[in-house]
Tab-separated table of C-alpha atoms in Angstrom:
chain	number	residue	atom	x	y	z
A	1	MET	CA	7.605	11.781	-32.755
A	2	ALA	CA	8.815	14.303	-30.148
A	3	ARG	CA	7.643	13.364	-26.696
A	4	THR	CA	4.590	15.693	-25.188
A	5	ASP	CA	5.443	14.117	-21.982
A	6	LYS	CA	8.217	15.628	-19.187
A	7	LEU	CA	11.139	13.427	-18.198
A	8	ARG	CA	10.862	12.314	-14.512
A	9	LEU	CA	14.374	12.255	-12.162
A	10	GLY	CA	15.436	10.959	-8.459
A	11	ALA	CA	18.135	11.927	-5.990
A	12	PHE	CA	19.750	8.368	-4.903
A	13	MET	CA	20.550	9.022	-1.407
A	14	MET	CA	23.784	7.208	-0.687
A	15	ILE	CA	25.267	9.293	1.869
A	16	PRO	CA	28.331	10.714	1.628
A	17	GLY	CA	28.028	9.467	-2.298
A	18	HIS	CA	27.562	7.067	-4.603
A	19	HIS	CA	31.354	6.333	-5.297
A	20	VAL	CA	33.014	3.476	-2.592
A	21	ALA	CA	35.752	6.498	-2.380
A	22	SER	CA	33.759	9.216	-1.739
A	23	TRP	CA	34.217	9.893	1.636
A	24	ARG	CA	37.626	10.002	0.830
A	25	TYR	CA	37.398	12.996	-1.447
A	26	GLU	CA	37.795	16.480	-0.406
A	27	ASP	CA	34.332	18.072	-0.851
A	28	SER	CA	32.395	15.187	0.765
A	29	ASN	CA	30.890	15.347	4.214
A	30	ALA	CA	32.522	12.373	5.193
A	31	SER	CA	30.727	13.058	9.195
A	32	GLY	CA	27.105	13.043	7.687
A	33	VAL	CA	26.502	9.413	7.094
A	34	LEU	CA	24.297	8.906	11.025
A	35	ASP	CA	23.447	12.860	11.414
A	36	TYR	CA	20.328	13.679	10.098
A	37	GLY	CA	21.132	17.211	9.740
A	38	PHE	CA	22.932	16.035	6.604
A	39	TYR	CA	20.550	14.174	5.078
A	40	ARG	CA	17.817	16.939	5.445
A	41	GLN	CA	19.912	19.582	3.411
A	42	VAL	CA	20.360	16.752	0.751
A	43	ALA	CA	16.299	16.323	0.465
A	44	LYS	CA	15.868	20.183	0.198
A	45	THR	CA	18.517	20.404	-2.193
A	46	ALA	CA	17.152	17.931	-4.287
A	47	GLU	CA	12.875	19.680	-3.573
A	48	ARG	CA	14.092	22.795	-4.884
A	49	GLY	CA	15.604	20.932	-7.872
A	50	LYS	CA	12.154	19.925	-8.615
A	51	PHE	CA	13.235	16.544	-7.683
A	52	ASP	CA	10.161	14.058	-7.996
A	53	MET	CA	11.946	11.971	-5.201
A	54	VAL	CA	14.827	11.234	-2.788
A	55	PHE	CA	16.270	7.222	-3.509
A	56	LEU	CA	17.503	5.227	0.020
A	57	ALA	CA	18.641	1.173	-0.439
A	58	ASP	CA	19.520	-0.083	2.032
A	59	GLY	CA	20.365	-3.612	2.738
A	60	TYR	CA	20.636	-6.206	6.643
A	61	ALA	CA	24.203	-6.846	6.507
A	62	VAL	CA	27.473	-5.219	7.266
A	63	HIS	CA	29.240	-7.472	3.994
A	64	GLU	CA	33.241	-9.019	6.238
A	65	ARG	CA	33.529	-11.061	3.147
A	66	PHE	CA	37.117	-8.577	2.609
A	67	PRO	CA	38.290	-7.579	6.668
A	68	LEU	CA	41.034	-5.048	4.897
A	69	ALA	CA	37.307	-3.403	2.369
A	70	LEU	CA	35.315	-2.808	5.818
A	71	GLU	CA	37.420	-1.018	7.223
A	72	GLN	CA	37.982	1.089	4.216
A	73	THR	CA	33.948	1.763	3.185
A	74	VAL	CA	30.849	2.785	4.721
A	75	GLN	CA	28.949	0.096	6.223
A	76	VAL	CA	27.085	1.682	8.198
A	77	ARG	CA	23.608	3.656	6.989
A	78	LEU	CA	19.984	4.804	8.768
A	79	GLU	CA	16.675	2.903	8.496
A	80	PRO	CA	15.015	4.142	5.413
A	81	LEU	CA	11.967	4.507	6.669
A	82	THR	CA	12.559	5.701	10.434
A	83	LEU	CA	14.406	8.375	8.245
A	84	LEU	CA	11.875	9.724	5.780
A	85	SER	CA	9.261	10.064	8.332
A	86	ALA	CA	11.852	12.377	9.723
A	87	LEU	CA	12.254	14.411	5.918
A	88	ALA	CA	8.172	14.006	5.236
A	89	ALA	CA	8.238	17.223	8.068
A	90	ASP	CA	10.989	18.459	6.726
A	91	THR	CA	9.428	19.038	3.039
A	92	GLU	CA	6.038	19.105	1.572
A	93	ASN	CA	6.494	17.818	-2.471
A	94	ILE	CA	9.290	15.632	-3.573
A	95	GLY	CA	8.466	11.630	-3.121
A	96	LEU	CA	9.694	9.802	-0.136
A	97	ALA	CA	11.629	6.372	-1.925
A	98	ALA	CA	12.219	3.406	0.132
A	99	THR	CA	13.959	0.315	-0.055
A	100	VAL	CA	12.387	-3.226	1.759
A	101	SER	CA	13.272	-6.642	0.813
A	102	THR	CA	10.647	-9.716	0.495
A	103	THR	CA	13.298	-11.637	2.034
A	104	TYR	CA	13.350	-10.977	5.122
A	105	ASN	CA	10.837	-8.917	5.725
A	106	GLU	CA	6.631	-10.311	6.816
A	107	PRO	CA	3.743	-7.878	4.376
A	108	PHE	CA	1.327	-7.353	6.830
A	109	HIS	CA	4.326	-5.070	9.148
A	110	VAL	CA	5.557	-3.347	5.614
A	111	ALA	CA	1.686	-2.706	4.336
A	112	ARG	CA	1.056	-1.090	7.681
A	113	LYS	CA	4.725	1.486	7.969
A	114	PHE	CA	4.286	2.407	4.122
A	115	ALA	CA	0.767	3.720	4.541
A	116	SER	CA	1.775	5.287	7.397
A	117	LEU	CA	4.926	7.340	5.746
A	118	ASP	CA	1.793	8.076	3.355
A	119	TYR	CA	-0.115	9.288	6.161
A	120	ILE	CA	2.796	11.134	7.120
A	121	SER	CA	3.749	12.507	3.859
A	122	GLY	CA	0.161	13.095	2.392
A	123	GLY	CA	0.623	10.620	-0.222
A	124	ARG	CA	4.760	11.275	-1.379
A	125	SER	CA	5.859	7.766	-0.753
A	126	ALA	CA	6.765	4.390	-2.392
A	127	TRP	CA	8.133	1.389	-2.423
A	128	ASN	CA	11.204	-0.068	-3.733
A	129	VAL	CA	10.568	-3.260	-3.688
A	130	VAL	CA	13.579	-5.887	-3.934
A	131	THR	CA	14.877	-8.987	-2.782
A	132	SER	CA	18.188	-9.837	-0.965
A	133	ASN	CA	21.155	-11.481	-2.789
A	134	THR	CA	24.002	-12.015	0.310
A	135	GLU	CA	24.509	-14.869	2.307
A	136	ASP	CA	25.248	-12.018	5.298
A	137	GLU	CA	21.956	-10.984	5.311
A	138	ALA	CA	20.850	-14.512	5.439
A	139	ARG	CA	22.935	-15.364	8.676
A	140	ASN	CA	21.281	-11.879	10.484
A	141	PHE	CA	17.420	-14.160	9.923
A	142	SER	CA	19.038	-17.818	11.087
A	143	SER	CA	19.582	-18.432	8.076
A	144	GLU	CA	23.266	-20.178	6.585
A	145	LYS	CA	21.536	-19.053	2.962
A	146	HIS	CA	19.606	-17.286	0.714
A	147	LEU	CA	16.504	-18.651	-1.740
A	148	LEU	CA	17.090	-19.147	-4.400
A	149	HIS	CA	16.952	-16.989	-7.133
A	150	GLU	CA	13.765	-17.549	-8.316
A	151	LEU	CA	13.065	-18.115	-5.225
A	152	ARG	CA	13.210	-15.388	-3.986
A	153	TYR	CA	10.791	-13.380	-6.180
A	154	GLU	CA	8.512	-15.475	-6.067
A	155	ARG	CA	8.029	-15.247	-2.792
A	156	ALA	CA	8.405	-11.342	-3.674
A	157	GLU	CA	5.089	-11.887	-5.613
A	158	GLU	CA	2.955	-12.973	-3.497
A	159	PHE	CA	5.065	-10.022	-0.839
A	160	VAL	CA	3.585	-7.595	-2.892
A	161	ASP	CA	-0.166	-8.748	-3.682
A	162	VAL	CA	-1.083	-9.604	-0.142
A	163	VAL	CA	0.626	-6.372	1.065
A	164	LYS	CA	-1.987	-5.088	-1.924
A	165	GLN	CA	-4.808	-5.993	-0.286
A	166	LEU	CA	-4.281	-4.671	3.212
A	167	TRP	CA	-3.275	-1.280	1.535
A	168	ASP	CA	-7.497	-2.705	-0.059
A	169	SER	CA	-9.008	-3.115	2.841
A	170	TRP	CA	-10.079	0.282	3.665
A	171	GLU	CA	-12.310	1.444	1.388
A	172	ASP	CA	-11.678	5.315	0.901
A	173	ASP	CA	-14.628	6.620	2.431
A	174	ALA	CA	-14.668	3.194	5.306
A	175	LEU	CA	-13.751	5.433	7.976
A	176	VAL	CA	-16.670	7.659	8.492
A	177	ALA	CA	-16.323	9.791	12.496
A	178	ASN	CA	-19.668	10.343	12.820
A	179	LYS	CA	-20.336	11.497	16.836
A	180	GLU	CA	-24.061	11.605	16.572
A	181	GLU	CA	-24.407	7.573	15.417
A	182	ALA	CA	-21.319	6.887	17.401
A	183	ARG	CA	-20.489	5.916	14.048
A	184	PHE	CA	-16.111	5.490	13.956
A	185	ALA	CA	-15.986	3.360	10.964
A	186	ASP	CA	-18.516	2.032	8.380
A	187	ARG	CA	-17.387	-2.167	8.825
A	188	SER	CA	-18.979	-2.998	5.857
A	189	LYS	CA	-16.422	-1.488	4.195
A	190	ILE	CA	-12.839	-2.633	6.059
A	191	HIS	CA	-12.153	-6.612	4.564
A	192	ARG	CA	-10.397	-9.431	5.681
A	193	VAL	CA	-8.145	-10.799	2.853
A	194	ASN	CA	-7.966	-14.327	3.808
A	195	HIS	CA	-5.185	-14.654	2.403
A	196	GLU	CA	-3.526	-18.464	2.258
A	197	GLY	CA	-0.671	-18.749	-0.052
A	198	LYS	CA	2.117	-20.980	-0.290
A	199	TRP	CA	4.671	-18.150	1.831
A	200	PHE	CA	3.064	-16.283	3.757
A	201	SER	CA	-0.744	-16.221	5.490
A	202	VAL	CA	-2.645	-13.242	6.568
A	203	GLN	CA	-6.194	-12.082	7.951
A	204	GLY	CA	-6.185	-8.978	8.298
A	205	PRO	CA	-7.713	-6.627	7.322
A	206	LEU	CA	-5.016	-3.404	8.218
A	207	ASN	CA	-4.602	-1.440	10.989
A	208	VAL	CA	-3.846	1.955	9.646
A	209	ALA	CA	-7.058	2.773	7.153
A	210	ARG	CA	-6.317	2.619	2.609
A	211	PRO	CA	-3.006	5.455	2.826
A	212	PRO	CA	-3.440	8.743	0.518
A	213	GLN	CA	-1.690	7.523	-2.439
A	214	GLY	CA	-4.741	4.632	-2.884
A	215	TYR	CA	-1.238	2.974	-2.734
A	216	PRO	CA	1.867	4.380	-2.285
A	217	VAL	CA	4.025	4.267	-5.453
A	218	ILE	CA	6.047	1.185	-6.327
A	219	ILE	CA	9.017	0.732	-7.115
A	220	GLN	CA	11.350	-2.385	-8.593
A	221	ALA	CA	14.731	-3.164	-9.897
A	222	GLY	CA	15.445	-6.599	-11.231
A	223	ALA	CA	16.120	-6.720	-14.313
A	224	SER	CA	16.308	-10.491	-15.148
A	225	GLU	CA	13.910	-12.420	-16.310
A	226	PRO	CA	11.744	-12.994	-13.576
A	227	GLY	CA	12.435	-9.395	-13.040
A	228	LYS	CA	11.424	-7.803	-15.838
A	229	GLU	CA	8.135	-10.058	-14.923
A	230	LEU	CA	7.512	-8.700	-11.675
A	231	ALA	CA	8.010	-5.547	-12.503
A	232	ALA	CA	5.580	-4.890	-16.034
A	233	ARG	CA	2.763	-6.724	-13.332
A	234	THR	CA	3.474	-4.859	-10.511
A	235	ALA	CA	5.981	-2.316	-10.430
A	236	GLU	CA	4.762	1.685	-11.327
A	237	VAL	CA	8.772	2.947	-11.263
A	238	ILE	CA	11.426	0.726	-12.459
A	239	PHE	CA	14.933	1.053	-11.609
A	240	THR	CA	17.646	-0.111	-14.227
A	241	ALA	CA	21.228	-0.152	-14.808
A	242	TRP	CA	22.288	0.259	-18.956
A	243	GLN	CA	25.272	1.372	-19.860
A	244	THR	CA	24.268	1.971	-23.904
A	245	LEU	CA	21.447	3.585	-26.116
A	246	GLU	CA	20.566	0.300	-27.571
A	247	GLU	CA	20.478	-2.151	-24.108
A	248	ALA	CA	18.638	0.661	-22.215
A	249	GLN	CA	16.107	0.627	-25.453
A	250	THR	CA	15.589	-3.419	-26.445
A	251	PHE	CA	14.474	-2.992	-21.610
A	252	TYR	CA	12.323	0.035	-22.725
A	253	SER	CA	10.821	-2.010	-25.019
A	254	ASP	CA	10.514	-5.613	-23.526
A	255	VAL	CA	9.271	-4.309	-20.766
A	256	LYS	CA	6.261	-2.299	-21.812
A	257	SER	CA	5.464	-4.975	-24.246
A	258	ARG	CA	4.378	-7.071	-20.897
A	259	LEU	CA	2.278	-4.298	-19.186
A	260	ALA	CA	-0.795	-5.527	-21.828
A	261	LYS	CA	-1.423	-9.157	-20.631
A	262	TYR	CA	-1.990	-7.567	-17.491
A	263	GLY	CA	-4.541	-5.068	-17.905
A	264	ARG	CA	-1.919	-1.904	-18.341
A	265	ARG	CA	-0.840	1.067	-20.489
A	266	PRO	CA	2.452	2.542	-21.292
A	267	ALA	CA	2.159	5.271	-19.200
A	268	ASP	CA	1.221	2.743	-15.795
A	269	LEU	CA	5.047	2.660	-15.847
A	270	LYS	CA	8.048	5.008	-15.525
A	271	ILE	CA	11.435	3.383	-16.463
A	272	MET	CA	13.984	5.349	-15.195
A	273	PRO	CA	17.807	4.624	-15.341
A	274	GLY	CA	20.736	5.510	-12.840
A	275	VAL	CA	22.603	7.304	-14.546
A	276	PHE	CA	26.367	8.868	-12.387
A	277	PRO	CA	26.728	12.790	-12.858
A	278	ILE	CA	30.866	14.005	-13.145
A	279	ILE	CA	29.480	17.479	-13.315
A	280	GLY	CA	32.434	20.171	-14.582
A	281	ARG	CA	32.103	23.839	-15.807
A	282	THR	CA	34.717	22.624	-18.428
A	283	GLU	CA	34.590	19.163	-19.905
A	284	GLU	CA	38.658	19.110	-17.996
A	285	GLU	CA	36.928	19.937	-14.797
A	286	ALA	CA	34.925	16.661	-14.859
A	287	GLN	CA	37.978	14.804	-16.697
A	288	GLU	CA	40.310	15.616	-13.362
A	289	LYS	CA	37.420	15.312	-10.714
A	290	LYS	CA	37.133	11.619	-12.772
A	291	ALA	CA	40.755	11.163	-12.171
A	292	ARG	CA	40.907	12.228	-8.798
A	293	PHE	CA	38.118	9.484	-7.625
A	294	GLU	CA	39.832	6.795	-9.144
A	295	GLU	CA	42.856	7.817	-7.533
A	296	LEU	CA	41.265	7.903	-3.487
A	297	ILE	CA	39.662	4.249	-4.789
A	298	PRO	CA	41.594	1.450	-1.918
A	299	VAL	CA	42.730	-1.551	-4.231
A	300	GLU	CA	41.355	-3.685	-1.334
A	301	ALA	CA	38.194	-1.504	-1.751
A	302	GLY	CA	37.255	-1.336	-5.070
A	303	VAL	CA	37.799	-5.565	-5.361
A	304	ALA	CA	35.313	-6.630	-2.382
A	305	LEU	CA	32.970	-4.120	-4.240
A	306	LEU	CA	33.403	-5.858	-7.353
A	307	SER	CA	33.085	-9.217	-6.072
A	308	GLY	CA	30.365	-8.259	-4.193
A	309	LEU	CA	28.642	-7.291	-7.278
A	310	ILE	CA	29.547	-10.288	-9.148
A	311	SER	CA	29.176	-13.237	-6.699
A	312	PHE	CA	32.506	-13.755	-7.528
A	313	ASP	CA	35.430	-13.536	-4.824
A	314	LEU	CA	38.112	-12.412	-7.283
A	315	SER	CA	40.758	-11.277	-4.117
A	316	PRO	CA	43.098	-14.303	-5.231
A	317	TYR	CA	42.777	-13.140	-9.106
A	318	PRO	CA	45.601	-10.466	-10.708
A	319	VAL	CA	43.967	-6.814	-9.753
A	320	ASP	CA	45.654	-6.411	-13.344
A	321	GLY	CA	44.812	-9.260	-15.176
A	322	PRO	CA	41.877	-10.348	-16.949
A	323	LEU	CA	38.731	-11.982	-16.120
A	324	PRO	CA	38.770	-15.107	-14.521
A	325	GLU	CA	36.817	-17.648	-16.387
A	326	LEU	CA	33.244	-17.408	-13.839
A	327	PRO	CA	30.158	-18.575	-13.690
A	328	GLU	CA	27.267	-19.687	-15.805
A	329	LEU	CA	24.279	-17.367	-15.297
A	330	ALA	CA	22.508	-20.432	-14.055
A	331	GLN	CA	24.937	-20.368	-11.516
A	332	ILE	CA	24.881	-17.276	-10.046
A	333	ASN	CA	22.357	-16.970	-6.940
A	334	GLY	CA	23.472	-13.387	-5.932
A	335	GLY	CA	22.258	-10.996	-8.938
A	336	LYS	CA	22.176	-11.691	-12.163
A	337	SER	CA	21.114	-8.726	-14.858
A	338	ARG	CA	24.353	-6.998	-13.090
A	339	PHE	CA	26.931	-10.138	-12.922
A	340	GLN	CA	25.987	-10.529	-16.852
A	341	LEU	CA	26.280	-6.097	-17.275
A	342	LEU	CA	29.466	-5.907	-15.642
A	343	LYS	CA	30.609	-9.241	-16.622
A	344	SER	CA	29.773	-7.896	-20.777
A	345	LEU	CA	31.316	-4.507	-20.120
A	346	ALA	CA	34.603	-5.510	-18.685
A	347	ASP	CA	34.091	-8.306	-22.934
A	348	ARG	CA	33.100	-5.934	-24.645
A	349	GLU	CA	35.640	-3.554	-23.382
A	350	GLY	CA	38.759	-5.698	-22.712
A	351	LEU	CA	39.176	-4.928	-18.791
A	352	SER	CA	41.768	-5.850	-16.351
A	353	ILE	CA	39.919	-6.172	-12.743
A	354	ARG	CA	41.288	-3.304	-11.806
A	355	LYS	CA	39.875	-0.569	-14.255
A	356	LEU	CA	36.941	-2.841	-14.318
A	357	TYR	CA	36.223	-1.500	-10.992
A	358	GLN	CA	37.735	1.860	-11.642
A	359	HIS	CA	34.630	1.902	-13.944
A	360	ILE	CA	31.525	0.787	-12.016
A	361	ALA	CA	32.597	2.470	-8.469
A	362	GLY	CA	31.128	5.299	-8.850
A	363	ALA	CA	28.054	4.330	-10.399
A	364	ARG	CA	28.601	0.356	-9.566
A	365	GLY	CA	26.694	-0.973	-12.805
A	366	HIS	CA	25.002	2.227	-13.911
A	367	ARG	CA	26.072	4.652	-16.582
A	368	GLU	CA	28.312	7.478	-16.351
A	369	ILE	CA	28.152	10.087	-17.987
A	370	LEU	CA	30.413	12.938	-18.013
A	371	GLY	CA	31.200	16.738	-18.708
A	372	THR	CA	29.621	19.909	-18.367
A	373	PRO	CA	25.830	20.957	-17.495
A	374	GLU	CA	25.472	21.104	-21.711
A	375	SER	CA	26.467	17.737	-22.168
A	376	ILE	CA	25.383	15.831	-19.918
A	377	ALA	CA	21.719	17.143	-20.410
A	378	ASP	CA	22.818	16.488	-24.055
A	379	GLN	CA	23.380	13.066	-22.973
A	380	LEU	CA	19.994	12.747	-21.032
A	381	GLN	CA	17.869	14.083	-23.990
A	382	GLU	CA	19.241	11.410	-25.991
A	383	TRP	CA	18.236	8.607	-23.675
A	384	PHE	CA	14.527	10.026	-23.182
A	385	GLU	CA	13.589	11.181	-26.574
A	386	ASN	CA	14.992	7.513	-28.615
A	387	GLY	CA	13.131	5.115	-26.252
A	388	ALA	CA	15.389	4.509	-22.878
A	389	ALA	CA	14.155	6.178	-20.439
A	390	ASP	CA	11.593	7.877	-18.884
A	391	GLY	CA	13.756	9.506	-16.453
A	392	PHE	CA	16.703	8.985	-14.507
A	393	ASN	CA	17.777	8.246	-11.005
A	394	ILE	CA	20.881	11.161	-10.594
A	395	MET	CA	23.630	9.179	-8.235
A	396	PRO	CA	25.616	11.340	-7.439
A	397	PRO	CA	29.464	10.878	-6.512
A	398	TYR	CA	30.018	12.620	-3.386
A	399	LEU	CA	27.513	14.234	-1.053
A	400	PRO	CA	26.138	18.053	-1.314
A	401	GLY	CA	28.149	19.219	-3.592
A	402	GLY	CA	27.473	16.048	-7.059
A	403	LEU	CA	24.038	16.833	-6.290
A	404	GLU	CA	23.656	20.978	-5.689
A	405	ASP	CA	26.012	20.688	-9.222
A	406	PHE	CA	23.728	19.090	-10.755
A	407	VAL	CA	20.218	21.230	-9.279
A	408	ASP	CA	22.125	24.917	-9.996
A	409	LEU	CA	23.541	23.664	-13.694
A	410	VAL	CA	22.107	21.095	-15.280
A	411	VAL	CA	18.881	21.167	-13.817
A	412	PRO	CA	17.507	24.670	-15.336
A	413	GLU	CA	19.039	24.151	-19.619
A	414	LEU	CA	17.309	20.163	-18.619
A	415	GLN	CA	13.574	23.326	-18.206
A	416	ARG	CA	15.418	25.029	-20.853
A	417	ARG	CA	14.942	23.328	-23.056
A	418	GLY	CA	11.550	21.919	-21.934
A	419	LEU	CA	13.046	18.680	-21.268
A	420	PHE	CA	12.045	19.007	-17.192
A	421	ARG	CA	9.443	20.758	-15.009
A	422	THR	CA	9.593	23.869	-13.878
A	423	GLU	CA	6.465	23.304	-11.089
A	424	TYR	CA	5.584	20.618	-9.398
A	425	GLU	CA	2.131	19.079	-10.651
A	426	GLY	CA	-0.240	18.251	-7.633
A	427	ASN	CA	0.435	17.281	-4.188
A	428	THR	CA	1.014	13.398	-4.559
A	429	LEU	CA	4.082	11.382	-5.357
A	430	ARG	CA	0.985	9.741	-7.742
A	431	ASP	CA	0.094	13.612	-9.600
A	432	ASN	CA	3.580	14.700	-10.376
A	433	LEU	CA	4.944	11.077	-11.857
A	434	GLY	CA	1.516	11.064	-13.690
A	435	LEU	CA	0.093	8.127	-11.734
A	436	THR	CA	-3.396	7.350	-11.787
A	437	ARG	CA	-4.622	6.176	-8.698
A	438	PRO	CA	-5.598	2.653	-8.226
A	439	ILE	CA	-9.308	1.805	-7.943
A	440	ASN	CA	-9.525	-0.619	-4.846
A	441	GLY	CA	-10.168	-4.055	-5.675
A	442	TYR	CA	-13.122	-4.659	-2.454
A	443	SER	CA	-15.088	-1.306	-4.151
A	444	PHE	CA	-16.657	-3.661	-6.516
A	445	LYS	CA	-17.250	-7.837	-4.479
A	446	PRO	CA	-20.594	-8.241	-2.299
A	447	ALA	CA	-19.590	-7.025	1.387
A	448	GLU	CA	-20.142	-10.706	2.569
A	449	ASN	CA	-17.122	-12.032	0.298
A	450	GLY	CA	-15.012	-9.801	2.749
A	451	ALA	CA	-16.071	-8.185	5.328
A	452	THR	CA	-14.940	-8.299	8.746
A	453	THR	CA	-17.350	-9.699	10.745
A	454	GLY	CA	-15.738	-8.156	14.507
């Protein structure tokens, strides 16, 4: 049965591009990493292309394990919520998605910041929920070791639950601003959360009223078993990484099938795999761009990138040899799904360390698609129409040109095929993604069970 909905698009704003050597590419803006004007240009390009959202990844460390690689890769970035608050004033329709970790933050801070961004943007904010998984990050937060994988997800589940309770702590009509009666707020509609859990103790209520969207859109990226279960229970968008149609279809049907036990419908969750497009006006031009990027990767930077993605130090091994014997998946305390994906890719295609890092230096484990605008559209359409994706998180190899090519060449082709919008459907990110506004959980509770007593 043909789909009647439109595919969704996110623009992954990794400055100056998603390829590890993007800063060396002749057409990239390597000096724009900390330039707000450059981010504004990229966001407005994505909005011109009617993208659903711009998305910012984040982390809390400079990774110094490989000193030479540290010199050769971009290790600085602006703080996402600060940046997106500025972009909210310079854009009108596009969603603004920020990554914030549940491992090294507190629920009250995160709830307040995203509620504020939702007000500043008029209902366009989204939170990409992640768990931090490197020891470099742990050491920046008074720890020597990061939490075990299963504990990170346990903490994340409780974290998200508390944040949602805080967003609900003001009912939608709690603010009255009645000057004649001297009533700024209806006290009976403001609630303490009084949360006492394993990880957090939070009284509430939040000191920002309920966000315009009810909740900012919740994004999640994990593909491990705990990650899929967390997504099925809490996420509204999943950013995921798959190499083949069959893998993506399996993940898509698996996660969608888990929604019913949480009282959710398949349409309540949009699955958007990452894709790394290399676009040429001819196939030959696209292949030449790919070869050029591969030439620009310093060996140390490539090995360091791959080592970080699989949570295993490859620097002692011959770069033109195969992957060494790796630990079992259960022994990996980093990103389990990415480890499994890259190990399977190397085994399936017989790739050396060099060939593997060249293969993932742009897509970083996501799907690379290469070709003309028509070919790129064909590849996206295949996944969208065959139960593998509801949309895609576009990862331009370099900026600004990589995104401009997609907006100017691929988006019109998707629109001609009736696969993508020509105008925004609504004013909020939820409107444009086709997601419902969540009902306030306190609306059905007696006031004496939750109302604040001052």
